Short mmCIF file of C-alpha atoms in Angstrom, two decimals:
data_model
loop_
_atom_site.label_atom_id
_atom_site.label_comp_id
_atom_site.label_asym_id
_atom_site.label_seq_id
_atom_site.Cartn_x
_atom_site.Cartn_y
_atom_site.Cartn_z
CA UNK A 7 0.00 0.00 0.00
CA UNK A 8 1.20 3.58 -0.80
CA UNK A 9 -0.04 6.07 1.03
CA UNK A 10 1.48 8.42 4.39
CA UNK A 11 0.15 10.14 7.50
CA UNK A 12 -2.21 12.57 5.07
CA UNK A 13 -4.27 9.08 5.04
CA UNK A 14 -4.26 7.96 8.75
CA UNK A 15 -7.14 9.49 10.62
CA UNK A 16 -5.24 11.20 13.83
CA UNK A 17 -7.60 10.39 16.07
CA UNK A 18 -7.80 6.77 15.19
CA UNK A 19 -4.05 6.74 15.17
CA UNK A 20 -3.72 8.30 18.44
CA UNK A 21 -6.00 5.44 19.82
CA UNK A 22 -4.01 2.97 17.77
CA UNK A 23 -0.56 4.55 18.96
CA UNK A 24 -1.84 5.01 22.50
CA UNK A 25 -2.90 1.24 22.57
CA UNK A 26 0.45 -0.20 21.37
CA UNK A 27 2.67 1.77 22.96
CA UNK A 28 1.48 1.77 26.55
CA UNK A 29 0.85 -2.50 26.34
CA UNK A 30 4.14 -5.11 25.54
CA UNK A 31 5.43 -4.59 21.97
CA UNK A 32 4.92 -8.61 21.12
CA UNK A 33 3.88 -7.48 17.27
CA UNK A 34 7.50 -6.67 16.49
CA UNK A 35 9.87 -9.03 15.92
CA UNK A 36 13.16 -7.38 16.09
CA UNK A 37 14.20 -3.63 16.22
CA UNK A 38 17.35 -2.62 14.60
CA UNK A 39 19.83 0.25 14.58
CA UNK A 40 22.60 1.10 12.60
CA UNK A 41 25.02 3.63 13.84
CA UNK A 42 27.70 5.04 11.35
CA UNK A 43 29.48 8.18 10.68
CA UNK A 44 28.95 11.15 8.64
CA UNK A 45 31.80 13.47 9.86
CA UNK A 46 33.13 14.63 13.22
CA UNK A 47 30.30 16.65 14.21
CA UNK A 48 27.02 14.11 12.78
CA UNK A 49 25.96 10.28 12.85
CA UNK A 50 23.70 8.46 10.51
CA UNK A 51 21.10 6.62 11.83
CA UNK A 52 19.19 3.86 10.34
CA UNK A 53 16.69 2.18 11.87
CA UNK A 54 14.73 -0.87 10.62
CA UNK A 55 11.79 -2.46 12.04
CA UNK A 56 10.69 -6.19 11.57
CA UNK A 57 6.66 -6.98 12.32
CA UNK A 58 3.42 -8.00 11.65
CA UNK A 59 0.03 -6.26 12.23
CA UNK A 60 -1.20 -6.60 15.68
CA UNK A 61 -4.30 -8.71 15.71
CA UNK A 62 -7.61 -6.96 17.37
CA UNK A 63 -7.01 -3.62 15.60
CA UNK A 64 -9.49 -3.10 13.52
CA UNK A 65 -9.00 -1.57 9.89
CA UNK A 66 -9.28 1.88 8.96
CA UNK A 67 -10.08 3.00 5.19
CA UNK A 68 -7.74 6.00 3.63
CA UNK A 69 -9.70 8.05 1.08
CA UNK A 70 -9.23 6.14 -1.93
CA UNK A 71 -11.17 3.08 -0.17
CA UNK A 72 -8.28 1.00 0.93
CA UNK A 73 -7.73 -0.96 4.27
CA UNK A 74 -5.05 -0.09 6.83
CA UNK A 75 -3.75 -0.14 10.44
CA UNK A 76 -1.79 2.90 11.34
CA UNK A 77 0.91 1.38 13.15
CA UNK A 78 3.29 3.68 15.45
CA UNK A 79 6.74 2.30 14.33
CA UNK A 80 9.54 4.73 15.22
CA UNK A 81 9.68 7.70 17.39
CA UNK A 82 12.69 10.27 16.44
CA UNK A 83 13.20 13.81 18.14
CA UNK A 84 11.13 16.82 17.90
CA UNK A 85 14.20 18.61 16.29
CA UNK A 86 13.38 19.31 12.63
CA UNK A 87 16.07 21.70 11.71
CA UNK A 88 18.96 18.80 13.25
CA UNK A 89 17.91 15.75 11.04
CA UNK A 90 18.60 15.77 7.95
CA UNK A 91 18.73 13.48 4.80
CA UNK A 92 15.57 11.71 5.69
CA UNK A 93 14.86 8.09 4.09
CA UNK A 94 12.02 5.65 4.47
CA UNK A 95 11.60 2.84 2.28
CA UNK A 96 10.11 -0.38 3.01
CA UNK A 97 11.11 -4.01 2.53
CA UNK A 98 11.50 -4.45 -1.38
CA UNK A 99 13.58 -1.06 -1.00
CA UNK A 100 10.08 1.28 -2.10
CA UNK A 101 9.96 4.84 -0.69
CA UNK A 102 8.12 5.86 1.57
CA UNK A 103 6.30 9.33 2.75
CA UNK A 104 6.90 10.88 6.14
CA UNK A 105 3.97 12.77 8.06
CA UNK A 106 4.43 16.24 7.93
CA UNK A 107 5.44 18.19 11.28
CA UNK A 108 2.03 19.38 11.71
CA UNK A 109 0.03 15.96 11.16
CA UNK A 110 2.61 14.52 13.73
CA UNK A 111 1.72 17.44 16.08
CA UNK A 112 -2.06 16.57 15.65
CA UNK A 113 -1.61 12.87 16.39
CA UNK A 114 0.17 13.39 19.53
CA UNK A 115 -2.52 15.74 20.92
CA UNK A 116 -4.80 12.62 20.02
CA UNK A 117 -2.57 10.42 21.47
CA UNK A 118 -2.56 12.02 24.78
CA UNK A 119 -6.51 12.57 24.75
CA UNK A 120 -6.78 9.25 24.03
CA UNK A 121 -4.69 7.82 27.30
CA UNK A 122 -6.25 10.69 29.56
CA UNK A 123 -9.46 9.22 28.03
CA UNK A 124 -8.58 5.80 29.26
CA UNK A 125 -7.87 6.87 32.73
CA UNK A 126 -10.72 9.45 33.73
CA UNK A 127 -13.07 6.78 31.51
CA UNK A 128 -14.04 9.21 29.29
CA UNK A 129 -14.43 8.49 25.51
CA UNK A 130 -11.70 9.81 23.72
CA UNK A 131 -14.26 12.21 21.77
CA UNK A 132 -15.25 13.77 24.39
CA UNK A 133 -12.11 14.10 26.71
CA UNK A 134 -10.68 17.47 25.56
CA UNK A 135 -14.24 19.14 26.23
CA UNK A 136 -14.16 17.52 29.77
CA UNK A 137 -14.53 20.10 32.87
CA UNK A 138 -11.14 20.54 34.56
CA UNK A 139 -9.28 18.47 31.82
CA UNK A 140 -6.56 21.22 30.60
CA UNK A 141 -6.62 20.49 27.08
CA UNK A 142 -4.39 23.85 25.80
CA UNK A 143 -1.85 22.29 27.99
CA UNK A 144 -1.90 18.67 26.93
CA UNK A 145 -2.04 20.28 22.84
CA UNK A 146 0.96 22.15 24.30
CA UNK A 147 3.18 19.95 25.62
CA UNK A 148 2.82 17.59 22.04
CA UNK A 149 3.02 20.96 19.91
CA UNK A 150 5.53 22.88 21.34
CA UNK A 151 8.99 22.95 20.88
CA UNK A 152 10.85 20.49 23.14
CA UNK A 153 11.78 22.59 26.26
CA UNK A 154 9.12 24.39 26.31
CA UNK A 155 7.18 21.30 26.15
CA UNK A 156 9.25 19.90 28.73
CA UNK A 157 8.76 22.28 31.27
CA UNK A 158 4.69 22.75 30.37
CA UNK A 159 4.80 18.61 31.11
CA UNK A 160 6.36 18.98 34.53
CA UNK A 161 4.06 22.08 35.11
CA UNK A 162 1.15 19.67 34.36
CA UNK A 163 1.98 16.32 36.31
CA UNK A 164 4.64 17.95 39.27
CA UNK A 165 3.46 21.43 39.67
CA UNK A 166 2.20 22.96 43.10
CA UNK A 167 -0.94 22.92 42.28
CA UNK A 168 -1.83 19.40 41.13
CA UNK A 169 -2.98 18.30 44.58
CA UNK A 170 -6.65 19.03 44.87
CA UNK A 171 -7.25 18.82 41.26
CA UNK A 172 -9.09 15.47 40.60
CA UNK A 173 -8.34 15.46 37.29
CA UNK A 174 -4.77 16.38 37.32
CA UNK A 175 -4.07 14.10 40.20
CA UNK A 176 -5.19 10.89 38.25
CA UNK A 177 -3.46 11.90 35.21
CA UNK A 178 -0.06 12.49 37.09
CA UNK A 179 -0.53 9.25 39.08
CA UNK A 180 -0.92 6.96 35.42
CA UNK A 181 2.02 5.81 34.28
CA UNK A 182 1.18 4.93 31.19
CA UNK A 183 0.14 8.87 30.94
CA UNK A 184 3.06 10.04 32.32
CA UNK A 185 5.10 7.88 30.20
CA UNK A 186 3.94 9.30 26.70
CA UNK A 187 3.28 12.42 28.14
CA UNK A 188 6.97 12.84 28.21
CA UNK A 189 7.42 10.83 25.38
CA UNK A 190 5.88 13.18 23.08
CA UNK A 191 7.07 16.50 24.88
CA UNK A 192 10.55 15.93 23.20
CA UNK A 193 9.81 13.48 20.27
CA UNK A 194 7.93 12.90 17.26
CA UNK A 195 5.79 9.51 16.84
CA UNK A 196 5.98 8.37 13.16
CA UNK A 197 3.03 6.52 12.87
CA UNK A 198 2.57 4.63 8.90
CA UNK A 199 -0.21 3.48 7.66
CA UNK A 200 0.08 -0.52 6.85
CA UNK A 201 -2.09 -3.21 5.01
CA UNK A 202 -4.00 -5.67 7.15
CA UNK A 203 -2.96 -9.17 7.16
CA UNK A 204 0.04 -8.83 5.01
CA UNK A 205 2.64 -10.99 6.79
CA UNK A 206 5.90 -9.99 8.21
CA UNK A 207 7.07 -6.55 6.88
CA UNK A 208 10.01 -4.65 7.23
CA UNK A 209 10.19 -0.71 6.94
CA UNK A 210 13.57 1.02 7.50
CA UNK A 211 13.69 4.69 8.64
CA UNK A 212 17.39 6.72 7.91
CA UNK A 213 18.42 10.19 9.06
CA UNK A 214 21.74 11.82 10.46
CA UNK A 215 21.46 13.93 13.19
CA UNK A 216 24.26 16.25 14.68
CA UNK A 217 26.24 15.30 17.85
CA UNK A 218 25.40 18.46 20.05
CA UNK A 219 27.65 17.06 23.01
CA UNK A 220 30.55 16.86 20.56
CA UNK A 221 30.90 20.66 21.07
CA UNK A 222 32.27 20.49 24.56
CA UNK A 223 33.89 16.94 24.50
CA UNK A 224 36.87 17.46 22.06
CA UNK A 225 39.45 18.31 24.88
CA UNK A 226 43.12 18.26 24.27
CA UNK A 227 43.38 14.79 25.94
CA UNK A 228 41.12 13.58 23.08
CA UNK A 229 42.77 15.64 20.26
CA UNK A 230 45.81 13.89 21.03
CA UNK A 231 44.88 10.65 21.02
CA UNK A 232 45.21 9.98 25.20
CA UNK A 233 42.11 9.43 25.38
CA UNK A 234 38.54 7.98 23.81
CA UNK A 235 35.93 9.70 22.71
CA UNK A 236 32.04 8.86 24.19
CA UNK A 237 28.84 9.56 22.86
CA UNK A 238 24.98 9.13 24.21
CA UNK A 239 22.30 7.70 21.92
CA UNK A 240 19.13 8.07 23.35
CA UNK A 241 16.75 5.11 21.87
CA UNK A 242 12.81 6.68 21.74
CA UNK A 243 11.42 3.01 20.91
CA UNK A 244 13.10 -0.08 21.58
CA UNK A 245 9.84 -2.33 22.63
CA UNK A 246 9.82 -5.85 20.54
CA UNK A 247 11.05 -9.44 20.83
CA UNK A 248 14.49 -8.80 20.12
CA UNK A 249 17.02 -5.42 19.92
CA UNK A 250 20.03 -4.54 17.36
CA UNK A 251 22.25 -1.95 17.97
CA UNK A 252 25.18 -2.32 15.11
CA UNK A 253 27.57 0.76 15.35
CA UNK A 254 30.04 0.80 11.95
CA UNK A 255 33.46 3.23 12.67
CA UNK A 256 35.48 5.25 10.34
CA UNK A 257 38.96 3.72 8.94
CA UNK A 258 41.36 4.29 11.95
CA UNK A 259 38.56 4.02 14.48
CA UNK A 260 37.21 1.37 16.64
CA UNK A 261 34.65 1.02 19.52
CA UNK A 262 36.82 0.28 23.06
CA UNK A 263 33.16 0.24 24.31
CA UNK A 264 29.28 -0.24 23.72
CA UNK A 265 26.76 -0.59 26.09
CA UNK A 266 23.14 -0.48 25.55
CA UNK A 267 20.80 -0.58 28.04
CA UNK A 268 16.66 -0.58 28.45
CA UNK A 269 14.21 0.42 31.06
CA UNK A 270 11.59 -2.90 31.45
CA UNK A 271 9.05 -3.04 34.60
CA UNK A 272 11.29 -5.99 36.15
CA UNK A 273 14.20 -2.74 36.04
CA UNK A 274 16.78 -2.22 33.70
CA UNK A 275 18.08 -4.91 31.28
CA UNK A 276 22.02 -4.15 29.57
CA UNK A 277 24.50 -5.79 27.18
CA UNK A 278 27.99 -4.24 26.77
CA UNK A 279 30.92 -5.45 24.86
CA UNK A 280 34.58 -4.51 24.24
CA UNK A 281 37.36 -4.10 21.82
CA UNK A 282 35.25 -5.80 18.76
CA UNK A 283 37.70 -3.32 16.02
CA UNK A 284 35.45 -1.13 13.99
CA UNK A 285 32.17 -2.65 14.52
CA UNK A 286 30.42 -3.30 17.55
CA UNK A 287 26.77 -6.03 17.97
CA UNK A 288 24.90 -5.38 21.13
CA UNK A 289 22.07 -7.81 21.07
CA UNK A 290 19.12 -7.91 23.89
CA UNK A 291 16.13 -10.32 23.64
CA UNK A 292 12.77 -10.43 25.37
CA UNK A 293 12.08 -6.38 25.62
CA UNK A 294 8.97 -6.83 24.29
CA UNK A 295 7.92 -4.56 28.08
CA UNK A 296 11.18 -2.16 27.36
CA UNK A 297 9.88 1.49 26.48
CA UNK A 298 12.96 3.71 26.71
CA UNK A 299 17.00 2.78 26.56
CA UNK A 300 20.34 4.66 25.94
CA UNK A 301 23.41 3.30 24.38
CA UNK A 302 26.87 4.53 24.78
CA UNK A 303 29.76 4.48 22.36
CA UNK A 304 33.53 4.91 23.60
CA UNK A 305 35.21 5.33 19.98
CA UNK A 306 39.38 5.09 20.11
CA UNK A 307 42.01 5.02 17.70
CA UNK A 308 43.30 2.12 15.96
CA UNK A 309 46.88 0.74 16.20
CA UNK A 310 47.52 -0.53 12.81
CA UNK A 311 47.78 1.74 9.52
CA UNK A 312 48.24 5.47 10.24
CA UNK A 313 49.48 4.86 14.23
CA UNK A 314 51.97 2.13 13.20
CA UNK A 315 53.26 4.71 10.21
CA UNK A 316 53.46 7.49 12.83
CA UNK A 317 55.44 5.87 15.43
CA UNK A 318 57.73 4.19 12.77
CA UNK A 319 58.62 7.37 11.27
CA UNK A 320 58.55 9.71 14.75
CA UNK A 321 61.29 7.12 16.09
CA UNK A 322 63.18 6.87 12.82
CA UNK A 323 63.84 10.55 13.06
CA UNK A 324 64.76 10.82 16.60
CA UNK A 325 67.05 7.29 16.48
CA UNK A 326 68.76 9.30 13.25
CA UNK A 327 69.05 12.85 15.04
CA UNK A 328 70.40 11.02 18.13
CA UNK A 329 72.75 9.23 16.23
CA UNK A 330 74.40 12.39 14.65
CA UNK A 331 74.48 13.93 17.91
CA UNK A 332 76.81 11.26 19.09
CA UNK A 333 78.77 11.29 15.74
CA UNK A 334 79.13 15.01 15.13
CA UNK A 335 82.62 14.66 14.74
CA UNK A 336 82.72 12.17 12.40
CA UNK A 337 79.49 13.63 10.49
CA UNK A 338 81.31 16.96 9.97
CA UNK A 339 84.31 15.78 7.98
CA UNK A 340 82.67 13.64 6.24
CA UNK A 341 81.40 14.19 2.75
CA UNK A 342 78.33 16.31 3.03
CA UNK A 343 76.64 13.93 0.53
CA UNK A 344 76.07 11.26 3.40
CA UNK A 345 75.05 12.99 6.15
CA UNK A 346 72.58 15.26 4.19
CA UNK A 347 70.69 11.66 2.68
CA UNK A 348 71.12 10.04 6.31
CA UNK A 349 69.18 13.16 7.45
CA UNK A 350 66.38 13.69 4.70
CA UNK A 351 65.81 9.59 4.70
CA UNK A 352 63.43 9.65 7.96
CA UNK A 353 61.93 13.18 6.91
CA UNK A 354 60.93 11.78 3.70
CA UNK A 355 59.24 8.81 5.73
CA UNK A 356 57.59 11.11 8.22
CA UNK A 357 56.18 13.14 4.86
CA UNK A 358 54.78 9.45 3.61
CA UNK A 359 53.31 8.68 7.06
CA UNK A 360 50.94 11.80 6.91
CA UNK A 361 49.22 10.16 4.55
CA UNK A 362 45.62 11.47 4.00
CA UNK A 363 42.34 10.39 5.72
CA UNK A 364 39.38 10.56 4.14
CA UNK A 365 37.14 10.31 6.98
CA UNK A 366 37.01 13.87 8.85
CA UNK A 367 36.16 12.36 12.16
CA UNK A 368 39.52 10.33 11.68
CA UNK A 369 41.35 13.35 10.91
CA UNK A 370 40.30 14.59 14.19
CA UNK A 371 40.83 12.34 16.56
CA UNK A 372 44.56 11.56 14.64
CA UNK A 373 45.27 15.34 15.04
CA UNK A 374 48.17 15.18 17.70
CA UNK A 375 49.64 12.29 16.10
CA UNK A 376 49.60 13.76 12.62
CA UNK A 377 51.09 16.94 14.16
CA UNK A 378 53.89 14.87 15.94
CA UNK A 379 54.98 13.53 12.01
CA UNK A 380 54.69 16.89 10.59
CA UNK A 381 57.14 18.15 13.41
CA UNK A 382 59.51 15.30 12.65
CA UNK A 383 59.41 15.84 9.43
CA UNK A 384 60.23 19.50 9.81
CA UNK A 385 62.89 18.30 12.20
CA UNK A 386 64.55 16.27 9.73
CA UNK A 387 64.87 18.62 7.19
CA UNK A 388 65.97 21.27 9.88
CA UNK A 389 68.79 18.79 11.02
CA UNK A 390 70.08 18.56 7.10
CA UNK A 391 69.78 22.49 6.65
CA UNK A 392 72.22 22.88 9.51
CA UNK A 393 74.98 21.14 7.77
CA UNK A 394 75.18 23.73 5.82
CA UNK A 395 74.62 26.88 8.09
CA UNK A 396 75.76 25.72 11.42
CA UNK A 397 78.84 27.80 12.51
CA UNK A 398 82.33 26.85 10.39
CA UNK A 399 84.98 25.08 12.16
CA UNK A 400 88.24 27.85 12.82
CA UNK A 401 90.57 26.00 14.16
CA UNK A 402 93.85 25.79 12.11
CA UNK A 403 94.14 22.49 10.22
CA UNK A 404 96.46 20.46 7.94
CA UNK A 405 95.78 20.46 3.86
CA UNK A 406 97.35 17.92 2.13
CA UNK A 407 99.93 19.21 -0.36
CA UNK A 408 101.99 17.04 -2.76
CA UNK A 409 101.04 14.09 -1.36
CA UNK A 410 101.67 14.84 2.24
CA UNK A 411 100.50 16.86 5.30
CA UNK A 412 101.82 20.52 5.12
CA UNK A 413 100.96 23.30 7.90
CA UNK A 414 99.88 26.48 5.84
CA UNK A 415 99.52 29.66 7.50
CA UNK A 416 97.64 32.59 5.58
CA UNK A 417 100.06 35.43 5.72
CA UNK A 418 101.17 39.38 4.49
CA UNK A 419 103.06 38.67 1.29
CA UNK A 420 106.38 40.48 1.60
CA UNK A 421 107.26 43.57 -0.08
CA UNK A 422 108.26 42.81 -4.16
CA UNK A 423 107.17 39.10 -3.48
CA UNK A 424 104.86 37.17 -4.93
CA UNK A 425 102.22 35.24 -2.51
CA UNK A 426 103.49 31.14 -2.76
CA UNK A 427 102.33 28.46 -1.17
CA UNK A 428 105.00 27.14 1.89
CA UNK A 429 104.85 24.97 4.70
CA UNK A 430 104.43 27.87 6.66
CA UNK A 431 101.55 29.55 4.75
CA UNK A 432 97.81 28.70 6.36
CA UNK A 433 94.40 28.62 5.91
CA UNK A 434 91.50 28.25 7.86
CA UNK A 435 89.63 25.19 7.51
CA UNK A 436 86.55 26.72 7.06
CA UNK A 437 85.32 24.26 4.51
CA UNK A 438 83.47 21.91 7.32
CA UNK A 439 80.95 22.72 10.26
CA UNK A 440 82.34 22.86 13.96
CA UNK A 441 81.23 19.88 15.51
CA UNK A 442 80.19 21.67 18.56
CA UNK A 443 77.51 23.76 16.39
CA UNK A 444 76.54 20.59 14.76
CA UNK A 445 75.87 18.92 18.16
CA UNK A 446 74.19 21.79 19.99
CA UNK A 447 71.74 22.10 16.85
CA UNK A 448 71.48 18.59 16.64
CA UNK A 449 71.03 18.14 20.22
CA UNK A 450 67.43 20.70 20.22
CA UNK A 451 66.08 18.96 17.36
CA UNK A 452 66.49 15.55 18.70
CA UNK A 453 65.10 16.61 22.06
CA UNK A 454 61.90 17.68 20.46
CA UNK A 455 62.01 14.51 18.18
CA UNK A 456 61.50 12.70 20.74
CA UNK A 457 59.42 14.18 22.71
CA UNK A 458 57.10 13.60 19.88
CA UNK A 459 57.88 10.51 19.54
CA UNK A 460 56.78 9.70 23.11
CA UNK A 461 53.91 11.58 22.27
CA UNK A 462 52.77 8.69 19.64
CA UNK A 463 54.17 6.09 21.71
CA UNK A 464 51.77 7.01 24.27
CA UNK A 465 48.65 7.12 21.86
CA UNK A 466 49.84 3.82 20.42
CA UNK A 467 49.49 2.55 23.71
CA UNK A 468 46.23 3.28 24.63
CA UNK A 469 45.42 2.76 21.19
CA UNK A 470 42.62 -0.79 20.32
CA UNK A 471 44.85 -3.76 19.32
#
């Protein structure tokens, strides 16, 4: 059947809705959530539920004369402007259409009439004309934005002034009542209309959503890879036989953490696993009674590709800076050509190791590392540019003339003479670096070499296996 919320009666799907979701969610065979990744500041979420029509509801008929039962299958939050890229298709992959904001609005008012109706045993006709019954306020709290709501719901089941209002008093003592009451304050209840008697069925809802608690969590700790980063998924609807959470990370990434956990009458019902790479499974059965949950992620770098790469090339730069520190001497007589390669060699592999990510949230959570190759990099080159400018060596030397050792001193030619070479004429040997300079230049730029290399070894560390 084709057809969206324009076709569902609200008030019939608010006494459908308010039915299901206030009894044990037996109908539904398995709930499912995918998690993934859109950047560093947004997750995708795709949820897919597996049922069959509930038997005793009776059918409505849409306009065009066909038979349905408007089933309430997801609940997402009242935040319009925050979801985006919205996608419902059913089983054989067929879109969908979504209820508008204000048909959702409507069937949430009828929702709530139609639980207050159930506990004052009034018909849910005649319940928002009811003396005392505060109808403006119950329209309110499913209309209004979600604080506002929020506080308008406490307002109406906590305020001062509920005791010694009859009516207020039994709908604050309902749990059921109080239950969708805050349900709908901060949520939307997608309710679709579905054929009668069709079987099992399977309807998949997808959206990404920004991670508002994102915007104070990325501390330096995280930046730099010395610690994981945690998110909070609220779950609006887990009730069925079974629950799915699958969470998929970015190359790099993995989940040190999951645990998912749901509220059920007999109290509160968890699964939580550990150090499963880039994908996590947290599977709960028999929450057919479960109304609300939470999951949390704790997402941490990898150790293999880009980590591995990093530390390889931080320590190949500081082994290499260390090791011309020690043979300075040596280095400085030596022909430049050696030195210089032994010196760009690990800078060149630093420049491979900051290879690029595609994945922005990678990019982020690799930032200190990637900045600790960069620096090494920089390092190395640094270390090869001060062979040639360090400070010259002016000590007086030996140059080898005809075939042997000959002191030369550079001196005033004498009056009517001719300036000659002689064992007595001298240079300087300015021609190589003082060995000093090379090792007090050397020595700064391996100090911060490995510093940074410490730096990786640490996120390494606490890096998933």
């Amino acid at each position: 059947m084709e057809g969206d919320l324009a076709d569902v009666d609200p008030v019939r799907g608010g006494q459908v809705a308010a039915q299901l979701l206030c009894s044990p969610v037996s109908w539904i065979r398995r709930r499912r959530l995918h998690i993934s990744f859109v950047d560093d500041v947004a997750m995708r979420f795709q949820f897919s539920v597996d049922f069959r029509v509930p038997t005793g509801i009776h059918p409505s008929r849409a306009e065009d004369g066909a038979r349905y039962v408007p089933l309430p299958l997801f609940v997402i939050r009242k935040a319009p402007s925050a979801l985006l890229d919205f996608d419902l298709v059913d089983g054989s992959g067929r879109a969908r259409s979504l209820p508008t904001r204000e048909s959702n609005a409507e069937l949430s008012s009828q929702i709530l009439f139609a639980c207050a109706g159930g506990v004052l045993g009034v018909p849910h006709a005649r319940v928002g004309t009811m003396p005392g019954f505060p109808a403006d306020q119950v329209r309110a709290i499913a209309v209004g934005e979600p604080s506002a709501s929020a506080a308008l719901c406490d307002a109406l089941l906590d305020g001062d002034d509920v005791k010694g209002d009859s009516v207020r008093e039994a709908l604050a003592s309902d749990g059921d009542f109080r239950f969708l009451a805050s349900l709908v304050a901060g949520a939307s209840i997608v309710s679709l209309p579905v054929p009668p008697g069709s079987g099992e069925q399977l309807i998949k809802l997808t959206y990404s959503e920004p991670i508002a608690e994102w915007k104070e969590s990325w501390d330096r700790r995280i930046r730099a890879g010395f610690a994981p980063l945690t998110t909070l998924v609220e779950l609006l609807c887990v009730g069925g036989q079974t629950f799915h959470l699958e969470a998929d990370m970015p190359e790099g990434l993995g989940v040190a953490k999951g645990v998912v956990g749901v509220s059920t009458p007999g109290g509160v019902q968890s699964k939580d696993a550990e150090g499963r790479g880039r994908a996590t499974h947290l599977y709960l059965p028999r929450v057919e009674q479960a109304r609300l949950g939470a999951a949390i992620l704790t997402l941490g770098l990898q150790r293999g590709g880009f980590m591995e790469n990093a530390l390889v090339a931080c320590a190949a730069v500081a082994g290499i800076l260390l090791t011309s520190l020690i043979a300075a001497p040596a280095l400085a007589s030596a022909n430049s050509t050696v030195p210089t390669l032994m010196l760009f060699f690990p800078g060149l592999l630093a420049t491979i190791a900051l290879q690029p990510t595609t994945h922005a949230l990678t990019r982020r959570m690799l930032g200190g590392a990637r900045r600790a190759v960069l620096l090494c990099a920089i390092l190395a080159y640094a270390a090869a540019m001060w062979l040639v400018v360090a400070p010259r060596d002016s000590t007086v030397s030996s140059r080898p003339l005809a075939g042997r050792a000959v002191p030369v001193r550079v001196g005033v030619a004498r009056k009517g003479a001719l300036p000659t070479p002689s064992r007595d004429a001298a240079v300087r040997a300015d021609d190589r670096p003082a060995p000093h300079w090379l090792r007090i230049g050397w020595g700064v730029l391996a100090a911060f070499a490995v510093a940074a290399t410490l730096s990786v070894g640490i996120a390494y560390r606490r890096a998933l296996p």
